[in-house]
């Protein structure tokens, strides 16, 4: 049984429907997403397979592009008004069985309520999502996040569960802005790390000067007039703030 049914009109949203199905299948599993040309086995009875799939789905994604209202019957009647139009039949069946119907608007189109027959007028009231080819990655992620939050079955199999506070990219940028990753430094015995927040500073095997405050930084020894070597830095202050007493190597006499 598929959880998500991808509904589209031939000649209007074929490519977008294929992209949507492909990305959602990669995230939730192919068996969770139904698209007619992929999911109906050869030799199966097409009408029965479509209706059965809609009735078993939790969500129907109705892909609507700029030519969605254009097709006509042989008699010149709009296809969307034809009871035998499959795009229309699938959407109506989804509403009747209580499935969640989400219009997916392609290329910034809008649903024109005046062009919808009475049986489909509720479609104009459904909260939609946009899918633009210029912003397809973010739009597909948002649709996937919506499905994961709305459908418990999908949340259990989601390989990229959404974060409560926003997208992963947003949180990553916020962490970098707060400087949580700190700064890595190389010492004689390996790599150490100095965080921007001094209360969490960890210095691994320091050798020579370590400068974490403001002002000029001097790397390496300096010589005074008497020929004594003076290591200029703030190791003493640093160790005092992180709870380690200063030692002789910091310039303190025994």
JSON list of C-alpha atoms in Angstrom, two decimals, residues 19-126:
[
{"chain": "A", "resi": 19, "resn": "UNK", "atom": "CA", "xyz": [10.77, 14.42, -10.05]},
{"chain": "A", "resi": 20, "resn": "UNK", "atom": "CA", "xyz": [8.46, 14.63, -7.03]},
{"chain": "A", "resi": 21, "resn": "UNK", "atom": "CA", "xyz": [7.96, 10.87, -6.94]},
{"chain": "A", "resi": 22, "resn": "UNK", "atom": "CA", "xyz": [11.67, 10.18, -7.37]},
{"chain": "A", "resi": 23, "resn": "UNK", "atom": "CA", "xyz": [12.75, 12.48, -4.52]},
{"chain": "A", "resi": 24, "resn": "UNK", "atom": "CA", "xyz": [10.05, 11.33, -2.11]},
{"chain": "A", "resi": 25, "resn": "UNK", "atom": "CA", "xyz": [10.81, 7.69, -2.91]},
{"chain": "A", "resi": 26, "resn": "UNK", "atom": "CA", "xyz": [14.48, 8.29, -2.11]},
{"chain": "A", "resi": 27, "resn": "UNK", "atom": "CA", "xyz": [13.49, 9.79, 1.24]},
{"chain": "A", "resi": 28, "resn": "UNK", "atom": "CA", "xyz": [10.63, 7.52, 2.34]},
{"chain": "A", "resi": 29, "resn": "UNK", "atom": "CA", "xyz": [11.02, 4.40, 0.20]},
{"chain": "A", "resi": 30, "resn": "UNK", "atom": "CA", "xyz": [9.66, 3.61, -3.26]},
{"chain": "A", "resi": 31, "resn": "UNK", "atom": "CA", "xyz": [6.79, 1.52, -1.89]},
{"chain": "A", "resi": 32, "resn": "UNK", "atom": "CA", "xyz": [5.44, 4.58, -0.05]},
{"chain": "A", "resi": 33, "resn": "UNK", "atom": "CA", "xyz": [4.92, 6.70, -3.19]},
{"chain": "A", "resi": 34, "resn": "UNK", "atom": "CA", "xyz": [2.51, 5.87, -6.02]},
{"chain": "A", "resi": 35, "resn": "UNK", "atom": "CA", "xyz": [2.82, 7.25, -9.55]},
{"chain": "A", "resi": 36, "resn": "UNK", "atom": "CA", "xyz": [0.83, 5.50, -12.25]},
{"chain": "A", "resi": 37, "resn": "UNK", "atom": "CA", "xyz": [3.54, 4.91, -14.86]},
{"chain": "A", "resi": 38, "resn": "UNK", "atom": "CA", "xyz": [5.90, 3.55, -12.18]},
{"chain": "A", "resi": 39, "resn": "UNK", "atom": "CA", "xyz": [3.61, 1.74, -9.81]},
{"chain": "A", "resi": 40, "resn": "UNK", "atom": "CA", "xyz": [1.08, -0.10, -11.99]},
{"chain": "A", "resi": 41, "resn": "UNK", "atom": "CA", "xyz": [2.52, -3.46, -13.12]},
{"chain": "A", "resi": 42, "resn": "UNK", "atom": "CA", "xyz": [2.29, -4.52, -16.75]},
{"chain": "A", "resi": 43, "resn": "UNK", "atom": "CA", "xyz": [-0.97, -6.26, -17.51]},
{"chain": "A", "resi": 44, "resn": "UNK", "atom": "CA", "xyz": [-2.84, -4.79, -14.55]},
{"chain": "A", "resi": 45, "resn": "UNK", "atom": "CA", "xyz": [-6.25, -3.24, -15.09]},
{"chain": "A", "resi": 46, "resn": "UNK", "atom": "CA", "xyz": [-5.52, 0.46, -15.19]},
{"chain": "A", "resi": 47, "resn": "UNK", "atom": "CA", "xyz": [-8.82, 1.91, -13.85]},
{"chain": "A", "resi": 48, "resn": "UNK", "atom": "CA", "xyz": [-9.05, -0.53, -10.95]},
{"chain": "A", "resi": 49, "resn": "UNK", "atom": "CA", "xyz": [-5.39, -0.05, -10.01]},
{"chain": "A", "resi": 50, "resn": "UNK", "atom": "CA", "xyz": [-5.75, 3.75, -9.89]},
{"chain": "A", "resi": 51, "resn": "UNK", "atom": "CA", "xyz": [-8.90, 3.81, -7.77]},
{"chain": "A", "resi": 52, "resn": "UNK", "atom": "CA", "xyz": [-7.52, 1.19, -5.38]},
{"chain": "A", "resi": 53, "resn": "UNK", "atom": "CA", "xyz": [-4.29, 3.14, -4.95]},
{"chain": "A", "resi": 54, "resn": "UNK", "atom": "CA", "xyz": [-6.11, 6.40, -4.21]},
{"chain": "A", "resi": 55, "resn": "UNK", "atom": "CA", "xyz": [-8.38, 4.75, -1.65]},
{"chain": "A", "resi": 56, "resn": "UNK", "atom": "CA", "xyz": [-5.41, 3.27, 0.21]},
{"chain": "A", "resi": 57, "resn": "UNK", "atom": "CA", "xyz": [-3.34, 6.46, 0.26]},
{"chain": "A", "resi": 58, "resn": "UNK", "atom": "CA", "xyz": [-3.09, 8.88, 3.18]},
{"chain": "A", "resi": 59, "resn": "UNK", "atom": "CA", "xyz": [-2.07, 11.84, 1.01]},
{"chain": "A", "resi": 60, "resn": "UNK", "atom": "CA", "xyz": [-2.73, 12.92, -2.58]},
{"chain": "A", "resi": 61, "resn": "UNK", "atom": "CA", "xyz": [-0.35, 15.46, -4.10]},
{"chain": "A", "resi": 62, "resn": "UNK", "atom": "CA", "xyz": [-2.17, 17.22, -6.94]},
{"chain": "A", "resi": 63, "resn": "UNK", "atom": "CA", "xyz": [0.45, 18.62, -9.34]},
{"chain": "A", "resi": 64, "resn": "UNK", "atom": "CA", "xyz": [-1.02, 21.69, -11.08]},
{"chain": "A", "resi": 65, "resn": "UNK", "atom": "CA", "xyz": [0.83, 23.59, -13.79]},
{"chain": "A", "resi": 66, "resn": "UNK", "atom": "CA", "xyz": [-0.06, 26.33, -16.25]},
{"chain": "A", "resi": 67, "resn": "UNK", "atom": "CA", "xyz": [-1.83, 23.98, -18.69]},
{"chain": "A", "resi": 68, "resn": "UNK", "atom": "CA", "xyz": [-3.85, 22.08, -16.09]},
{"chain": "A", "resi": 69, "resn": "UNK", "atom": "CA", "xyz": [-7.16, 23.64, -17.20]},
{"chain": "A", "resi": 70, "resn": "UNK", "atom": "CA", "xyz": [-6.41, 23.59, -20.96]},
{"chain": "A", "resi": 71, "resn": "UNK", "atom": "CA", "xyz": [-7.35, 20.04, -22.11]},
{"chain": "A", "resi": 72, "resn": "UNK", "atom": "CA", "xyz": [-10.75, 19.60, -23.71]},
{"chain": "A", "resi": 73, "resn": "UNK", "atom": "CA", "xyz": [-12.98, 16.63, -24.44]},
{"chain": "A", "resi": 74, "resn": "UNK", "atom": "CA", "xyz": [-13.76, 15.74, -28.09]},
{"chain": "A", "resi": 75, "resn": "UNK", "atom": "CA", "xyz": [-16.90, 17.82, -27.72]},
{"chain": "A", "resi": 76, "resn": "UNK", "atom": "CA", "xyz": [-14.96, 20.90, -26.58]},
{"chain": "A", "resi": 77, "resn": "UNK", "atom": "CA", "xyz": [-15.86, 20.60, -22.92]},
{"chain": "A", "resi": 78, "resn": "UNK", "atom": "CA", "xyz": [-13.10, 21.34, -20.34]},
{"chain": "A", "resi": 79, "resn": "UNK", "atom": "CA", "xyz": [-11.61, 18.02, -19.25]},
{"chain": "A", "resi": 80, "resn": "UNK", "atom": "CA", "xyz": [-11.79, 19.05, -15.60]},
{"chain": "A", "resi": 81, "resn": "UNK", "atom": "CA", "xyz": [-15.60, 19.03, -15.93]},
{"chain": "A", "resi": 82, "resn": "UNK", "atom": "CA", "xyz": [-15.68, 15.55, -17.50]},
{"chain": "A", "resi": 83, "resn": "UNK", "atom": "CA", "xyz": [-16.67, 12.80, -15.02]},
{"chain": "A", "resi": 84, "resn": "UNK", "atom": "CA", "xyz": [-14.40, 10.40, -16.94]},
{"chain": "A", "resi": 85, "resn": "UNK", "atom": "CA", "xyz": [-11.30, 12.61, -16.62]},
{"chain": "A", "resi": 86, "resn": "UNK", "atom": "CA", "xyz": [-8.84, 10.61, -14.53]},
{"chain": "A", "resi": 87, "resn": "UNK", "atom": "CA", "xyz": [-7.12, 13.59, -12.96]},
{"chain": "A", "resi": 88, "resn": "UNK", "atom": "CA", "xyz": [-10.46, 14.82, -11.70]},
{"chain": "A", "resi": 89, "resn": "UNK", "atom": "CA", "xyz": [-11.63, 11.35, -10.61]},
{"chain": "A", "resi": 90, "resn": "UNK", "atom": "CA", "xyz": [-8.53, 10.71, -8.51]},
{"chain": "A", "resi": 91, "resn": "UNK", "atom": "CA", "xyz": [-8.85, 14.01, -6.64]},
{"chain": "A", "resi": 92, "resn": "UNK", "atom": "CA", "xyz": [-12.56, 13.55, -5.94]},
{"chain": "A", "resi": 93, "resn": "UNK", "atom": "CA", "xyz": [-11.92, 9.98, -4.75]},
{"chain": "A", "resi": 94, "resn": "UNK", "atom": "CA", "xyz": [-9.24, 11.26, -2.36]},
{"chain": "A", "resi": 95, "resn": "UNK", "atom": "CA", "xyz": [-11.62, 13.82, -0.85]},
{"chain": "A", "resi": 96, "resn": "UNK", "atom": "CA", "xyz": [-14.35, 11.19, -0.47]},
{"chain": "A", "resi": 97, "resn": "UNK", "atom": "CA", "xyz": [-12.07, 8.72, 1.31]},
{"chain": "A", "resi": 98, "resn": "UNK", "atom": "CA", "xyz": [-10.71, 11.35, 3.71]},
{"chain": "A", "resi": 99, "resn": "UNK", "atom": "CA", "xyz": [-7.18, 11.57, 2.33]},
{"chain": "A", "resi": 100, "resn": "UNK", "atom": "CA", "xyz": [-5.17, 14.75, 2.80]},
{"chain": "A", "resi": 101, "resn": "UNK", "atom": "CA", "xyz": [-5.10, 16.64, -0.52]},
{"chain": "A", "resi": 102, "resn": "UNK", "atom": "CA", "xyz": [-2.18, 19.00, -1.08]},
{"chain": "A", "resi": 103, "resn": "UNK", "atom": "CA", "xyz": [-2.06, 21.01, -4.31]},
{"chain": "A", "resi": 104, "resn": "UNK", "atom": "CA", "xyz": [1.50, 21.34, -5.61]},
{"chain": "A", "resi": 105, "resn": "UNK", "atom": "CA", "xyz": [1.61, 24.48, -7.74]},
{"chain": "A", "resi": 106, "resn": "UNK", "atom": "CA", "xyz": [4.27, 24.56, -10.46]},
{"chain": "A", "resi": 107, "resn": "UNK", "atom": "CA", "xyz": [5.87, 27.78, -11.71]},
{"chain": "A", "resi": 108, "resn": "UNK", "atom": "CA", "xyz": [3.86, 30.08, -9.44]},
{"chain": "A", "resi": 109, "resn": "UNK", "atom": "CA", "xyz": [0.45, 29.26, -10.89]},
{"chain": "A", "resi": 110, "resn": "UNK", "atom": "CA", "xyz": [-2.73, 29.88, -8.93]},
{"chain": "A", "resi": 111, "resn": "UNK", "atom": "CA", "xyz": [-5.87, 27.78, -8.72]},
{"chain": "A", "resi": 112, "resn": "UNK", "atom": "CA", "xyz": [-8.67, 29.67, -10.45]},
{"chain": "A", "resi": 113, "resn": "UNK", "atom": "CA", "xyz": [-11.76, 28.79, -8.43]},
{"chain": "A", "resi": 114, "resn": "UNK", "atom": "CA", "xyz": [-14.03, 30.05, -11.21]},
{"chain": "A", "resi": 115, "resn": "UNK", "atom": "CA", "xyz": [-12.71, 27.32, -13.52]},
{"chain": "A", "resi": 116, "resn": "UNK", "atom": "CA", "xyz": [-13.31, 24.49, -11.06]},
{"chain": "A", "resi": 117, "resn": "UNK", "atom": "CA", "xyz": [-16.54, 22.48, -11.22]},
{"chain": "A", "resi": 118, "resn": "UNK", "atom": "CA", "xyz": [-18.60, 22.34, -8.05]},
{"chain": "A", "resi": 119, "resn": "UNK", "atom": "CA", "xyz": [-17.33, 18.85, -7.22]},
{"chain": "A", "resi": 120, "resn": "UNK", "atom": "CA", "xyz": [-13.73, 20.14, -7.15]},
{"chain": "A", "resi": 121, "resn": "UNK", "atom": "CA", "xyz": [-14.28, 23.61, -5.69]},
{"chain": "A", "resi": 122, "resn": "UNK", "atom": "CA", "xyz": [-12.89, 22.50, -2.29]},
{"chain": "A", "resi": 123, "resn": "UNK", "atom": "CA", "xyz": [-9.50, 22.09, -4.00]},
{"chain": "A", "resi": 124, "resn": "UNK", "atom": "CA", "xyz": [-9.14, 25.88, -4.02]},
{"chain": "A", "resi": 125, "resn": "UNK", "atom": "CA", "xyz": [-9.45, 25.90, -0.22]},
{"chain": "A", "resi": 126, "resn": "UNK", "atom": "CA", "xyz": [-6.62, 23.43, 0.40]}
]
